Amino acid sequence: MSEISLRKARSIIKTTLAKGREMDLKPLSVVVLDAGGHIKAFEREDGAAAGRFQIAHGKAYGAIMLGMPGSAQMARAEQQAYFMAAVNGVFGGQVIPVPGGVLVHDKRGNLVGAVGVTGDTSDNDATAALAGIEAANLVGTA
Amino acid sequence: MSEISLRKARSIIKTTLAKGREMDLKPLSVVVLDAGGHIKAFEREDGAAAGRFQIAHGKAYGAIMLGMPGSAQMARAEQQAYFMAAVNGVFGGQVIPVPGGVLVHDKRGNLVGAVGVTGDTSDNDATAALAGIEAANLVGTA
Amino acid sequence: MSEISLRKARSIIKTTLAKGREMDLKPLSVVVLDAGGHIKAFEREDGAAAGRFQIAHGKAYGAIMLGMPGSAQMARAEQQAYFMAAVNGVFGGQVIPVPGGVLVHDKRGNLVGAVGVTGDTSDNDATAALAGIEAANLVGTA
Amino acid sequence: MSEISLRKARSIIKTTLAKGREMDLKPLSVVVLDAGGHIKAFEREDGAAAGRFQIAHGKAYGAIMLGMPGSAQMARAEQQAYFMAAVNGVFGGQVIPVPGGVLVHDKRGNLVGAVGVTGDTSDNDATAALAGIEAANLVGTA
């Protein structure tokens, strides 16, 4: 299934934001992309900065395009910065290689999309995303 | 107030999509921008094409940047096509000058954002948007 | 002299805006570029739409890059729209070919810059620009 | 209030430039953006390089889009260069992460815009900006 349903996407966003409130994080922004990397749903909490959509999208989009979650992208960036910089370029500037970009699979192992979260530290962003994905009965790889 | 609340944004999207179901429209995609043109929330209904985010965004973004709702942009495009083509260029390709891009003001006349709807005919997109905005106790100019 | 002084640029903007108030125009936005096409000064009146800088700049920048004031660019666009569309492309989307982009020369005929005005009708934009340029003891070609 | 008034913007620029003269800085360029990141006013002093608008704008724009003043962006860039490089990419090259991009709030804590100053050292640029913002009875965060 490459088209994550809007119902699942809403659920992921809802629980991700709830996790953020539970962890007392800064205002979060959450995007859900389908397996083709196309935007399914998005919400930016009140108080979040104007450009948070682009950051959230960059995390999730990079995960889909590279098949690598944020933590793996960050490891690569730290090891070979010029490669990830070039990757950013080849994708029109749309890749942000840090935690918070989480690949989403269904229970049978099919890629169904990606979630991008931004607003707090990258690690906390990723934690919130994983909570949202799990509550939607899907599998997140951060 | 330039920051339309997430609560209002969700309400607009919810009612816009409900209007679409009531009118039996094709799957819709709805974006809400704040008064600065920044994305607050978005939903793409199941069955909607992959690129509908960009179309919805282009309608709403053009409305904010030009201070002109979709119908006015369309009138200008029909009268002076090269001007609107140049405007699309100067905004990095981000302006789609047809109905469905609706400016949103509060009851005191302050601009609070814009809604972009795509999926059915432009006129039906605009009708659905107006319903969503009205139900959120705001004023839409299509 | 290719570097129009900041003093002259401020004067042009001040008188252009005053002319707009005198003509009871909609809120105007005025940019002054030097002869190299680089931004010297800019003001956007309260109530003007968010994207008016880009429109004003597009008018003035096109005038400098083509050596053609707005009226001449518009005549070309009406006669050969695909050419002006291609010109917009080759300049990265930065050319808006309508009145309001005015070339500025000194009294000895040297190009010193360009002014771009937007906010009301293109013709009124150009009229306001000419008033500002004239009051700065320079020569405008609209 | 997201729309910083033109009156306030002019005042900020005037005092920022005066501070630059008082500190005997190199020619400065100053941009004022509203809370949505849209250009309200700009001035480039005589003798300043041709491209200073883009640098000033990049400092202020990044501050608005990230919700982080220049000093914070610089700290992030020094700690995680590939992240800020990617952020520059995702915002179309429009983010310059060094001091001189100053967030502006009113006395009640509402974000009203950002100021970008360039021309001397980044720290001196920031100092001049803070003087301009303070004289306009607003609060700057550098």
XYZ file of C-alpha atoms in Angstrom:
568
model
C 0.000 0.000 0.000
C 1.687 3.191 -1.054
C -1.157 5.538 -0.269
C -1.328 5.962 3.503
C -4.951 6.752 4.302
C -5.950 10.204 5.494
C -7.442 8.519 8.549
C -4.065 6.986 9.476
C -2.291 10.264 8.711
C -4.592 12.246 11.000
C -4.115 9.663 13.713
C -0.340 9.854 13.453
C -0.382 13.649 13.669
C -2.820 13.670 16.576
C -0.806 11.264 18.698
C 2.519 12.858 17.763
C 1.287 16.238 18.965
C -0.190 14.673 22.113
C 3.196 13.077 22.827
C 4.791 16.478 22.404
C 2.450 17.977 24.972
C 3.072 15.024 27.320
C 6.855 15.544 27.011
C 6.342 19.317 27.319
C 8.151 19.952 24.064
C 8.255 23.239 22.152
C 5.455 23.626 19.594
C 5.778 20.859 17.010
C 5.053 20.619 13.313
C 4.237 17.238 11.793
C 3.994 16.182 8.146
C 2.910 12.805 6.781
C 4.042 11.780 3.295
C 2.894 8.764 1.328
C 5.327 6.169 -0.006
C 5.796 8.257 -3.142
C 6.981 11.178 -1.006
C 3.840 13.250 -1.596
C 2.252 15.290 1.148
C -0.797 13.679 2.742
C -1.350 15.827 5.828
C 0.341 18.470 7.963
C -0.196 20.477 11.116
C 1.883 23.250 12.681
C 1.157 23.957 16.338
C 0.460 27.507 17.481
C 3.703 29.247 18.406
C 5.833 27.282 15.950
C 8.054 29.345 13.625
C 6.902 30.297 10.131
C 9.219 27.929 8.252
C 8.603 24.728 10.175
C 6.647 23.108 7.328
C 9.761 23.165 5.159
C 11.918 21.642 7.895
C 9.423 18.869 8.690
C 8.957 18.146 5.004
C 12.696 18.098 4.399
C 13.166 15.436 7.062
C 10.408 13.168 5.777
C 11.145 13.725 2.095
C 14.826 12.875 2.522
C 13.849 9.679 4.304
C 11.636 8.568 1.399
C 13.975 9.640 -1.387
C 17.036 8.000 0.168
C 15.239 5.113 1.875
C 17.117 6.224 5.000
C 15.576 7.491 8.233
C 16.925 10.671 9.835
C 19.399 9.013 12.147
C 21.033 7.179 9.244
C 21.148 10.353 7.180
C 22.784 12.172 10.074
C 25.381 9.455 10.476
C 26.199 9.789 6.778
C 26.317 13.582 7.010
C 28.770 13.428 9.887
C 30.941 10.993 8.059
C 30.772 12.548 4.598
C 29.286 16.012 4.772
C 29.944 16.884 1.152
C 27.894 13.877 0.043
C 24.825 14.900 2.017
C 25.292 18.486 0.867
C 25.299 17.250 -2.707
C 22.238 15.128 -1.987
C 20.492 18.227 -0.698
C 21.364 19.903 -3.978
C 20.212 17.098 -6.227
C 16.838 17.130 -4.526
C 16.360 20.833 -4.996
C 17.308 21.701 -1.447
C 14.557 19.500 -0.029
C 16.523 17.136 2.216
C 17.233 17.778 5.928
C 19.448 14.926 7.245
C 18.694 14.824 10.976
C 16.460 12.790 13.309
C 12.759 13.501 13.040
C 12.383 12.003 9.570
C 10.902 8.559 10.213
C 10.117 5.854 7.673
C 6.731 4.166 8.093
C 5.995 0.552 7.215
C 2.902 -1.540 7.779
C 3.011 -4.718 9.831
C 3.789 -6.760 6.727
C 6.877 -4.684 5.999
C 5.541 -2.592 3.128
C 6.681 1.040 3.001
C 3.609 3.224 3.392
C 5.121 6.650 3.916
C 7.216 8.843 6.160
C 6.658 11.270 8.993
C 8.631 14.452 9.556
C 8.599 16.230 12.895
C 10.355 19.434 13.911
C 10.179 21.957 16.712
C 12.149 20.584 19.650
C 15.507 18.809 19.595
C 15.858 16.344 16.722
C 15.856 13.387 19.106
C 12.657 14.536 20.823
C 11.085 15.186 17.424
C 11.848 11.570 16.487
C 10.481 10.211 19.778
C 7.185 12.031 19.244
C 6.956 10.747 15.663
C 7.506 7.150 16.767
C 4.693 7.454 19.301
C 2.315 8.728 16.635
C 3.226 5.983 14.193
C 2.934 3.209 16.776
C -0.484 4.417 17.908
C -1.635 4.125 14.281
C -0.646 0.454 14.340
C 2.261 1.046 11.970
C 6.029 0.565 12.298
C 8.405 3.523 12.498
C 12.116 3.500 11.745
C 13.795 6.639 13.054
C -3.863 38.418 14.213
C -1.676 36.912 11.564
C -1.371 33.486 13.151
C -4.647 31.659 12.430
C -4.969 29.098 15.220
C -4.514 25.402 14.506
C -7.980 24.875 15.974
C -9.544 27.213 13.387
C -7.443 25.673 10.616
C -8.605 22.153 11.475
C -12.192 23.344 11.615
C -11.932 24.948 8.178
C -10.459 21.788 6.669
C -13.018 19.539 8.332
C -16.034 21.489 7.113
C -14.540 22.059 3.646
C -14.109 18.308 3.193
C -17.585 17.645 4.579
C -18.988 20.136 2.048
C -17.146 18.258 -0.654
C -18.796 15.003 0.391
C -22.184 16.705 0.597
C -21.738 18.081 -2.949
C -20.375 14.691 -4.053
C -17.192 16.274 -5.353
C -14.051 14.452 -6.412
C -11.500 13.948 -3.623
C -10.403 17.354 -2.351
C -7.179 18.719 -0.938
C -7.282 21.687 1.413
C -4.469 23.895 2.715
C -4.711 26.685 5.281
C -2.058 29.433 5.314
C -1.573 32.157 7.905
C -1.598 35.849 6.943
C 2.116 35.680 6.156
C 1.471 32.901 3.649
C 2.974 30.130 5.772
C 1.421 26.682 5.896
C -0.640 25.986 8.998
C -2.443 22.760 8.079
C -3.219 20.526 5.097
C -5.168 17.406 4.214
C -5.399 15.456 0.969
C -8.357 13.102 0.679
C -7.801 9.493 -0.319
C -7.911 9.129 -4.086
C -6.620 12.655 -4.743
C -3.641 12.907 -7.083
C -0.082 13.064 -5.789
C 0.562 16.709 -6.633
C -2.558 18.269 -5.167
C -0.671 19.878 -2.276
C 1.222 22.099 -4.696
C -1.948 23.143 -6.523
C -3.850 23.939 -3.333
C -0.841 25.788 -1.959
C -0.379 27.745 -5.177
C -3.962 28.997 -5.045
C -3.759 30.158 -1.427
C -0.209 31.505 -1.635
C -0.981 33.650 -4.668
C -3.985 35.073 -2.858
C -1.818 36.173 0.077
C 1.134 37.494 -1.927
C -1.031 39.495 -4.330
C -3.818 40.363 -1.916
C -6.177 38.992 -4.586
C -8.507 35.988 -4.270
C -8.566 33.364 -7.024
C -11.431 34.836 -8.993
C -9.665 38.211 -9.253
C -6.398 36.548 -10.251
C -8.247 34.598 -12.927
C -9.848 37.772 -14.287
C -6.392 39.346 -14.516
C -4.947 36.250 -16.169
C -7.672 36.283 -18.783
C -7.156 39.968 -19.448
C -3.349 40.037 -19.347
C -1.977 36.515 -19.440
C 1.670 37.546 -19.736
C 1.376 39.544 -16.504
C 0.118 36.610 -14.443
C 2.709 34.347 -16.085
C 5.406 36.806 -15.009
C 3.896 36.956 -11.515
C 4.112 33.152 -11.329
C 7.778 33.501 -12.265
C 8.602 36.158 -9.716
C 7.135 33.981 -6.976
C 9.162 30.937 -7.947
C 6.319 29.188 -9.731
C 4.164 29.223 -6.600
C 1.102 31.096 -7.870
C -1.952 29.371 -9.400
C -4.448 32.050 -10.517
C -7.854 30.336 -10.461
C -10.809 30.060 -8.076
C -10.172 27.954 -4.992
C -7.717 30.398 -3.428
C -9.788 32.234 -0.846
C -8.667 35.085 1.391
C -9.740 34.795 5.032
C -10.524 37.747 7.283
C -11.877 37.848 10.803
C -15.101 39.627 11.644
C -13.195 42.867 12.278
C -11.742 42.880 8.785
C -8.207 41.745 9.644
C -6.532 39.352 7.218
C -5.868 36.096 9.066
C -4.862 33.795 6.246
C -5.945 32.017 3.090
C -7.436 28.678 2.120
C -6.563 26.753 -1.028
C -8.802 23.966 -2.298
C -8.319 21.750 -5.332
C -9.735 18.516 -6.669
C -13.003 19.298 -8.403
C -13.823 22.239 -10.697
C -12.318 25.517 -9.514
C -15.752 26.937 -8.764
C -16.732 23.918 -6.675
C -13.376 24.076 -4.903
C -14.141 27.696 -3.986
C -17.650 26.853 -2.800
C -16.309 24.160 -0.484
C -13.667 26.545 0.866
C -16.240 29.229 1.610
C -18.327 26.739 3.573
C -15.339 25.750 5.680
C -14.374 29.348 6.375
C -17.905 30.399 7.277
C -18.322 27.502 9.680
C -15.173 28.684 11.470
C -16.838 32.063 12.024
C -14.511 33.797 9.584
C -15.088 35.707 6.343
C -14.008 34.274 2.993
C -13.379 36.231 -0.202
C -13.221 33.920 -3.184
C 27.298 57.637 -12.284
C 25.983 54.157 -11.862
C 25.482 54.324 -8.119
C 22.357 56.385 -7.467
C 22.882 57.952 -4.032
C 20.811 56.845 -1.076
C 19.759 60.460 -0.671
C 18.302 60.540 -4.189
C 16.714 57.119 -3.694
C 14.962 58.230 -0.491
C 13.774 61.371 -2.222
C 12.323 59.397 -5.120
C 10.481 57.045 -2.774
C 9.180 59.879 -0.613
C 7.732 61.850 -3.497
C 6.382 58.760 -5.239
C 4.432 57.814 -2.129
C 3.252 61.400 -1.668
C 1.991 61.377 -5.247
C 0.126 58.184 -4.489
C -1.594 59.808 -1.538
C -2.395 62.881 -3.624
C -3.942 60.657 -6.337
C -5.675 58.605 -3.632
C -4.143 55.397 -4.915
C -4.136 52.052 -3.160
C -1.106 51.460 -0.908
C 2.041 51.578 -3.034
C 5.372 49.803 -2.886
C 8.434 51.480 -4.403
C 11.889 50.088 -5.137
C 14.934 51.963 -6.427
C 17.671 50.023 -8.215
C 21.054 51.331 -9.267
C 22.273 51.162 -12.868
C 23.609 47.655 -12.251
C 20.126 46.511 -11.232
C 20.971 46.186 -7.547
C 18.552 47.210 -4.834
C 19.290 50.582 -3.278
C 16.116 51.293 -1.296
C 12.534 50.088 -0.879
C 9.357 50.918 1.013
C 6.015 49.102 1.176
C 3.109 51.185 2.446
C 0.913 49.854 5.237
C -1.948 47.835 3.799
C -0.013 46.684 0.727
C -0.023 42.940 0.042
C 2.799 40.682 1.261
C 4.361 40.083 -2.151
C 4.533 43.633 -3.446
C 8.329 43.832 -3.104
C 8.720 41.091 -5.710
C 6.344 42.811 -8.125
C 7.987 46.232 -7.766
C 11.424 44.671 -8.113
C 10.358 42.673 -11.159
C 9.245 45.836 -12.936
C 12.431 47.786 -12.217
C 14.787 44.849 -12.754
C 13.285 44.052 -16.149
C 13.724 47.673 -17.162
C 17.428 47.611 -16.312
C 18.179 44.179 -17.732
C 16.390 44.847 -21.025
C 17.088 48.575 -21.219
C 13.330 48.914 -21.792
C 10.848 50.736 -19.567
C 7.605 49.000 -18.596
C 5.480 50.405 -21.375
C 7.901 49.123 -24.005
C 8.080 45.708 -22.333
C 4.289 45.552 -22.293
C 4.095 46.433 -25.974
C 6.531 43.604 -26.704
C 4.617 41.198 -24.483
C 1.375 41.950 -26.291
C 2.991 41.491 -29.637
C 5.116 38.426 -28.842
C 4.045 36.935 -25.546
C 6.263 33.854 -25.814
C 9.337 36.077 -26.097
C 8.590 37.968 -22.882
C 7.698 34.690 -21.187
C 11.095 33.328 -22.218
C 12.756 36.527 -21.021
C 11.082 36.026 -17.647
C 12.550 32.529 -17.613
C 16.070 33.541 -18.555
C 16.124 36.053 -15.736
C 15.030 33.526 -13.144
C 11.428 34.697 -13.086
C 12.447 38.226 -12.126
C 10.907 40.285 -14.948
C 7.398 41.794 -14.828
C 6.693 43.496 -18.177
C 4.096 46.152 -17.388
C 4.114 49.906 -16.667
C 5.552 50.925 -13.324
C 9.123 49.967 -14.192
C 10.754 53.283 -15.049
C 14.313 53.887 -16.253
C 16.154 56.764 -14.578
C 18.769 58.936 -16.246
C 20.548 62.029 -15.003
C 20.305 65.328 -16.843
C 23.339 64.436 -18.938
C 21.713 61.272 -20.204
C 23.591 58.746 -18.100
C 21.604 55.766 -16.812
C 21.611 55.923 -13.023
C 19.026 53.308 -12.114
C 15.391 52.285 -12.263
C 12.302 52.651 -10.154
C 9.598 50.006 -9.746
C 6.177 50.892 -8.394
C 3.219 48.609 -7.762
C -0.059 48.715 -5.868
C -2.586 50.523 -8.027
C -3.168 50.183 -11.783
C 0.060 49.902 -13.758
C -0.498 53.301 -15.379
C -1.028 54.999 -12.016
C 2.020 53.223 -10.643
C 4.057 54.693 -13.500
C 2.640 58.188 -12.980
C 3.621 58.131 -9.309
C 7.115 56.906 -10.192
C 7.629 59.698 -12.716
C 6.659 62.304 -10.118
C 9.206 60.896 -7.666
C 11.979 60.817 -10.244
C 11.277 64.319 -11.480
C 11.287 65.745 -7.968
C 14.777 64.247 -7.494
C 15.938 66.271 -10.494
C 16.335 63.152 -12.632
C 14.728 62.005 -15.878
C 12.261 59.119 -15.940
C 11.307 57.026 -18.965
C 8.164 55.023 -18.297
C 0.452 42.713 15.025
C 2.287 41.052 12.211
C 2.435 44.106 9.999
C 5.204 46.327 11.408
C 4.263 49.857 10.330
C 6.287 51.659 7.683
C 6.798 54.434 10.227
C 8.451 52.022 12.666
C 10.463 50.418 9.876
C 11.837 53.782 8.726
C 12.701 54.672 12.305
C 14.589 51.402 12.795
C 16.584 51.919 9.613
C 17.346 55.562 10.393
C 18.698 54.860 13.873
C 20.561 51.721 12.761
C 22.400 53.726 10.117
C 23.059 56.549 12.585
C 24.544 54.007 15.008
C 26.759 52.784 12.209
C 28.056 56.296 11.614
C 28.558 56.823 15.354
C 30.568 53.551 15.552
C 32.366 54.515 12.320
C 31.361 51.259 10.673
C 31.697 50.435 6.996
C 28.665 51.313 4.891
C 25.681 49.361 6.176
C 22.614 47.881 4.562
C 19.456 47.395 6.620
C 16.269 45.475 5.836
C 13.096 45.302 7.908
C 10.743 42.327 7.474
C 7.267 41.891 8.942
C 6.403 38.886 11.120
C 5.549 36.864 8.024
C 9.038 37.455 6.650
C 7.954 39.911 3.942
C 10.042 42.949 3.090
C 8.770 46.197 4.539
C 11.688 48.576 3.950
C 15.357 48.581 2.978
C 18.269 50.969 2.557
C 21.803 50.378 1.319
C 24.312 53.076 2.221
C 26.485 54.617 -0.486
C 29.665 52.616 -0.898
C 28.085 49.327 0.166
C 28.588 46.405 -2.230
C 26.002 45.529 -4.854
C 24.768 42.320 -3.230
C 24.227 43.556 0.310
C 20.429 43.416 0.007
C 20.566 39.636 -0.335
C 22.868 39.242 2.669
C 20.781 41.518 4.899
C 17.617 39.783 3.743
C 19.094 36.330 4.315
C 19.939 37.187 7.921
C 16.475 38.526 8.734
C 14.543 35.933 6.723
C 16.313 33.027 8.399
C 15.505 34.518 11.775
C 11.785 34.613 10.958
C 11.550 31.212 9.266
C 13.452 29.393 12.013
C 12.326 31.527 14.923
C 16.046 31.863 15.767
C 18.107 35.071 15.804
C 21.476 35.154 14.056
C 23.580 34.275 17.069
C 21.539 31.109 17.692
C 21.715 30.139 14.030
C 25.467 30.622 14.102
C 25.801 28.424 17.188
C 23.836 25.712 15.384
C 25.926 26.107 12.239
C 29.124 25.708 14.207
C 27.800 22.645 15.982
C 26.087 20.991 13.010
C 27.143 22.651 9.781
C 25.407 20.179 7.501
C 22.082 20.942 9.197
C 22.283 24.693 8.557
C 23.508 24.027 5.026
C 20.430 21.870 4.466
C 18.219 24.548 6.014
C 19.671 27.066 3.556
C 18.737 24.625 0.803
C 15.187 24.056 1.958
C 14.598 27.803 2.020
C 15.868 28.321 -1.506
C 19.259 29.646 -0.467
C 17.658 32.483 1.505
C 19.111 31.842 4.965
C 22.365 33.409 6.215
C 23.099 32.084 9.730
C 25.236 34.761 11.385
C 24.703 37.698 13.748
C 22.940 40.676 12.233
C 19.584 38.918 11.864
C 17.591 40.184 14.806
C 14.078 39.161 15.816
C 11.781 42.031 16.781
C 9.005 41.791 19.357
C 6.740 44.468 20.773
C 6.647 45.239 24.475
C 3.886 42.652 24.980
C 6.047 39.888 23.545
C 4.388 39.564 20.129
C 6.669 38.929 17.178
C 6.390 41.905 14.818
C 9.230 41.276 12.400
C 12.970 41.000 11.952
C 15.847 43.276 11.031
C 18.832 42.244 8.928
C 22.021 44.307 8.922
C 25.199 43.715 6.963
C 28.297 45.672 6.017
C 30.695 45.554 8.946
C 31.537 42.591 11.196
C 28.501 40.489 12.074
C 28.716 41.524 15.719
C 28.807 45.220 14.831
C 25.939 44.693 12.400
C 23.920 43.202 15.278
C 24.839 46.049 17.632
C 23.625 48.629 15.133
C 20.387 46.706 14.574
C 19.683 46.509 18.300
C 20.121 50.279 18.600
C 17.638 50.873 15.796
C 15.075 48.492 17.252
C 15.377 49.906 20.768
C 14.941 53.471 19.527
C 11.675 52.380 17.895
C 10.428 51.228 21.301
C 10.602 47.569 20.306
C 12.569 44.610 21.671
C 15.402 43.039 19.688
C 16.810 39.533 20.143
C 20.136 39.197 18.380
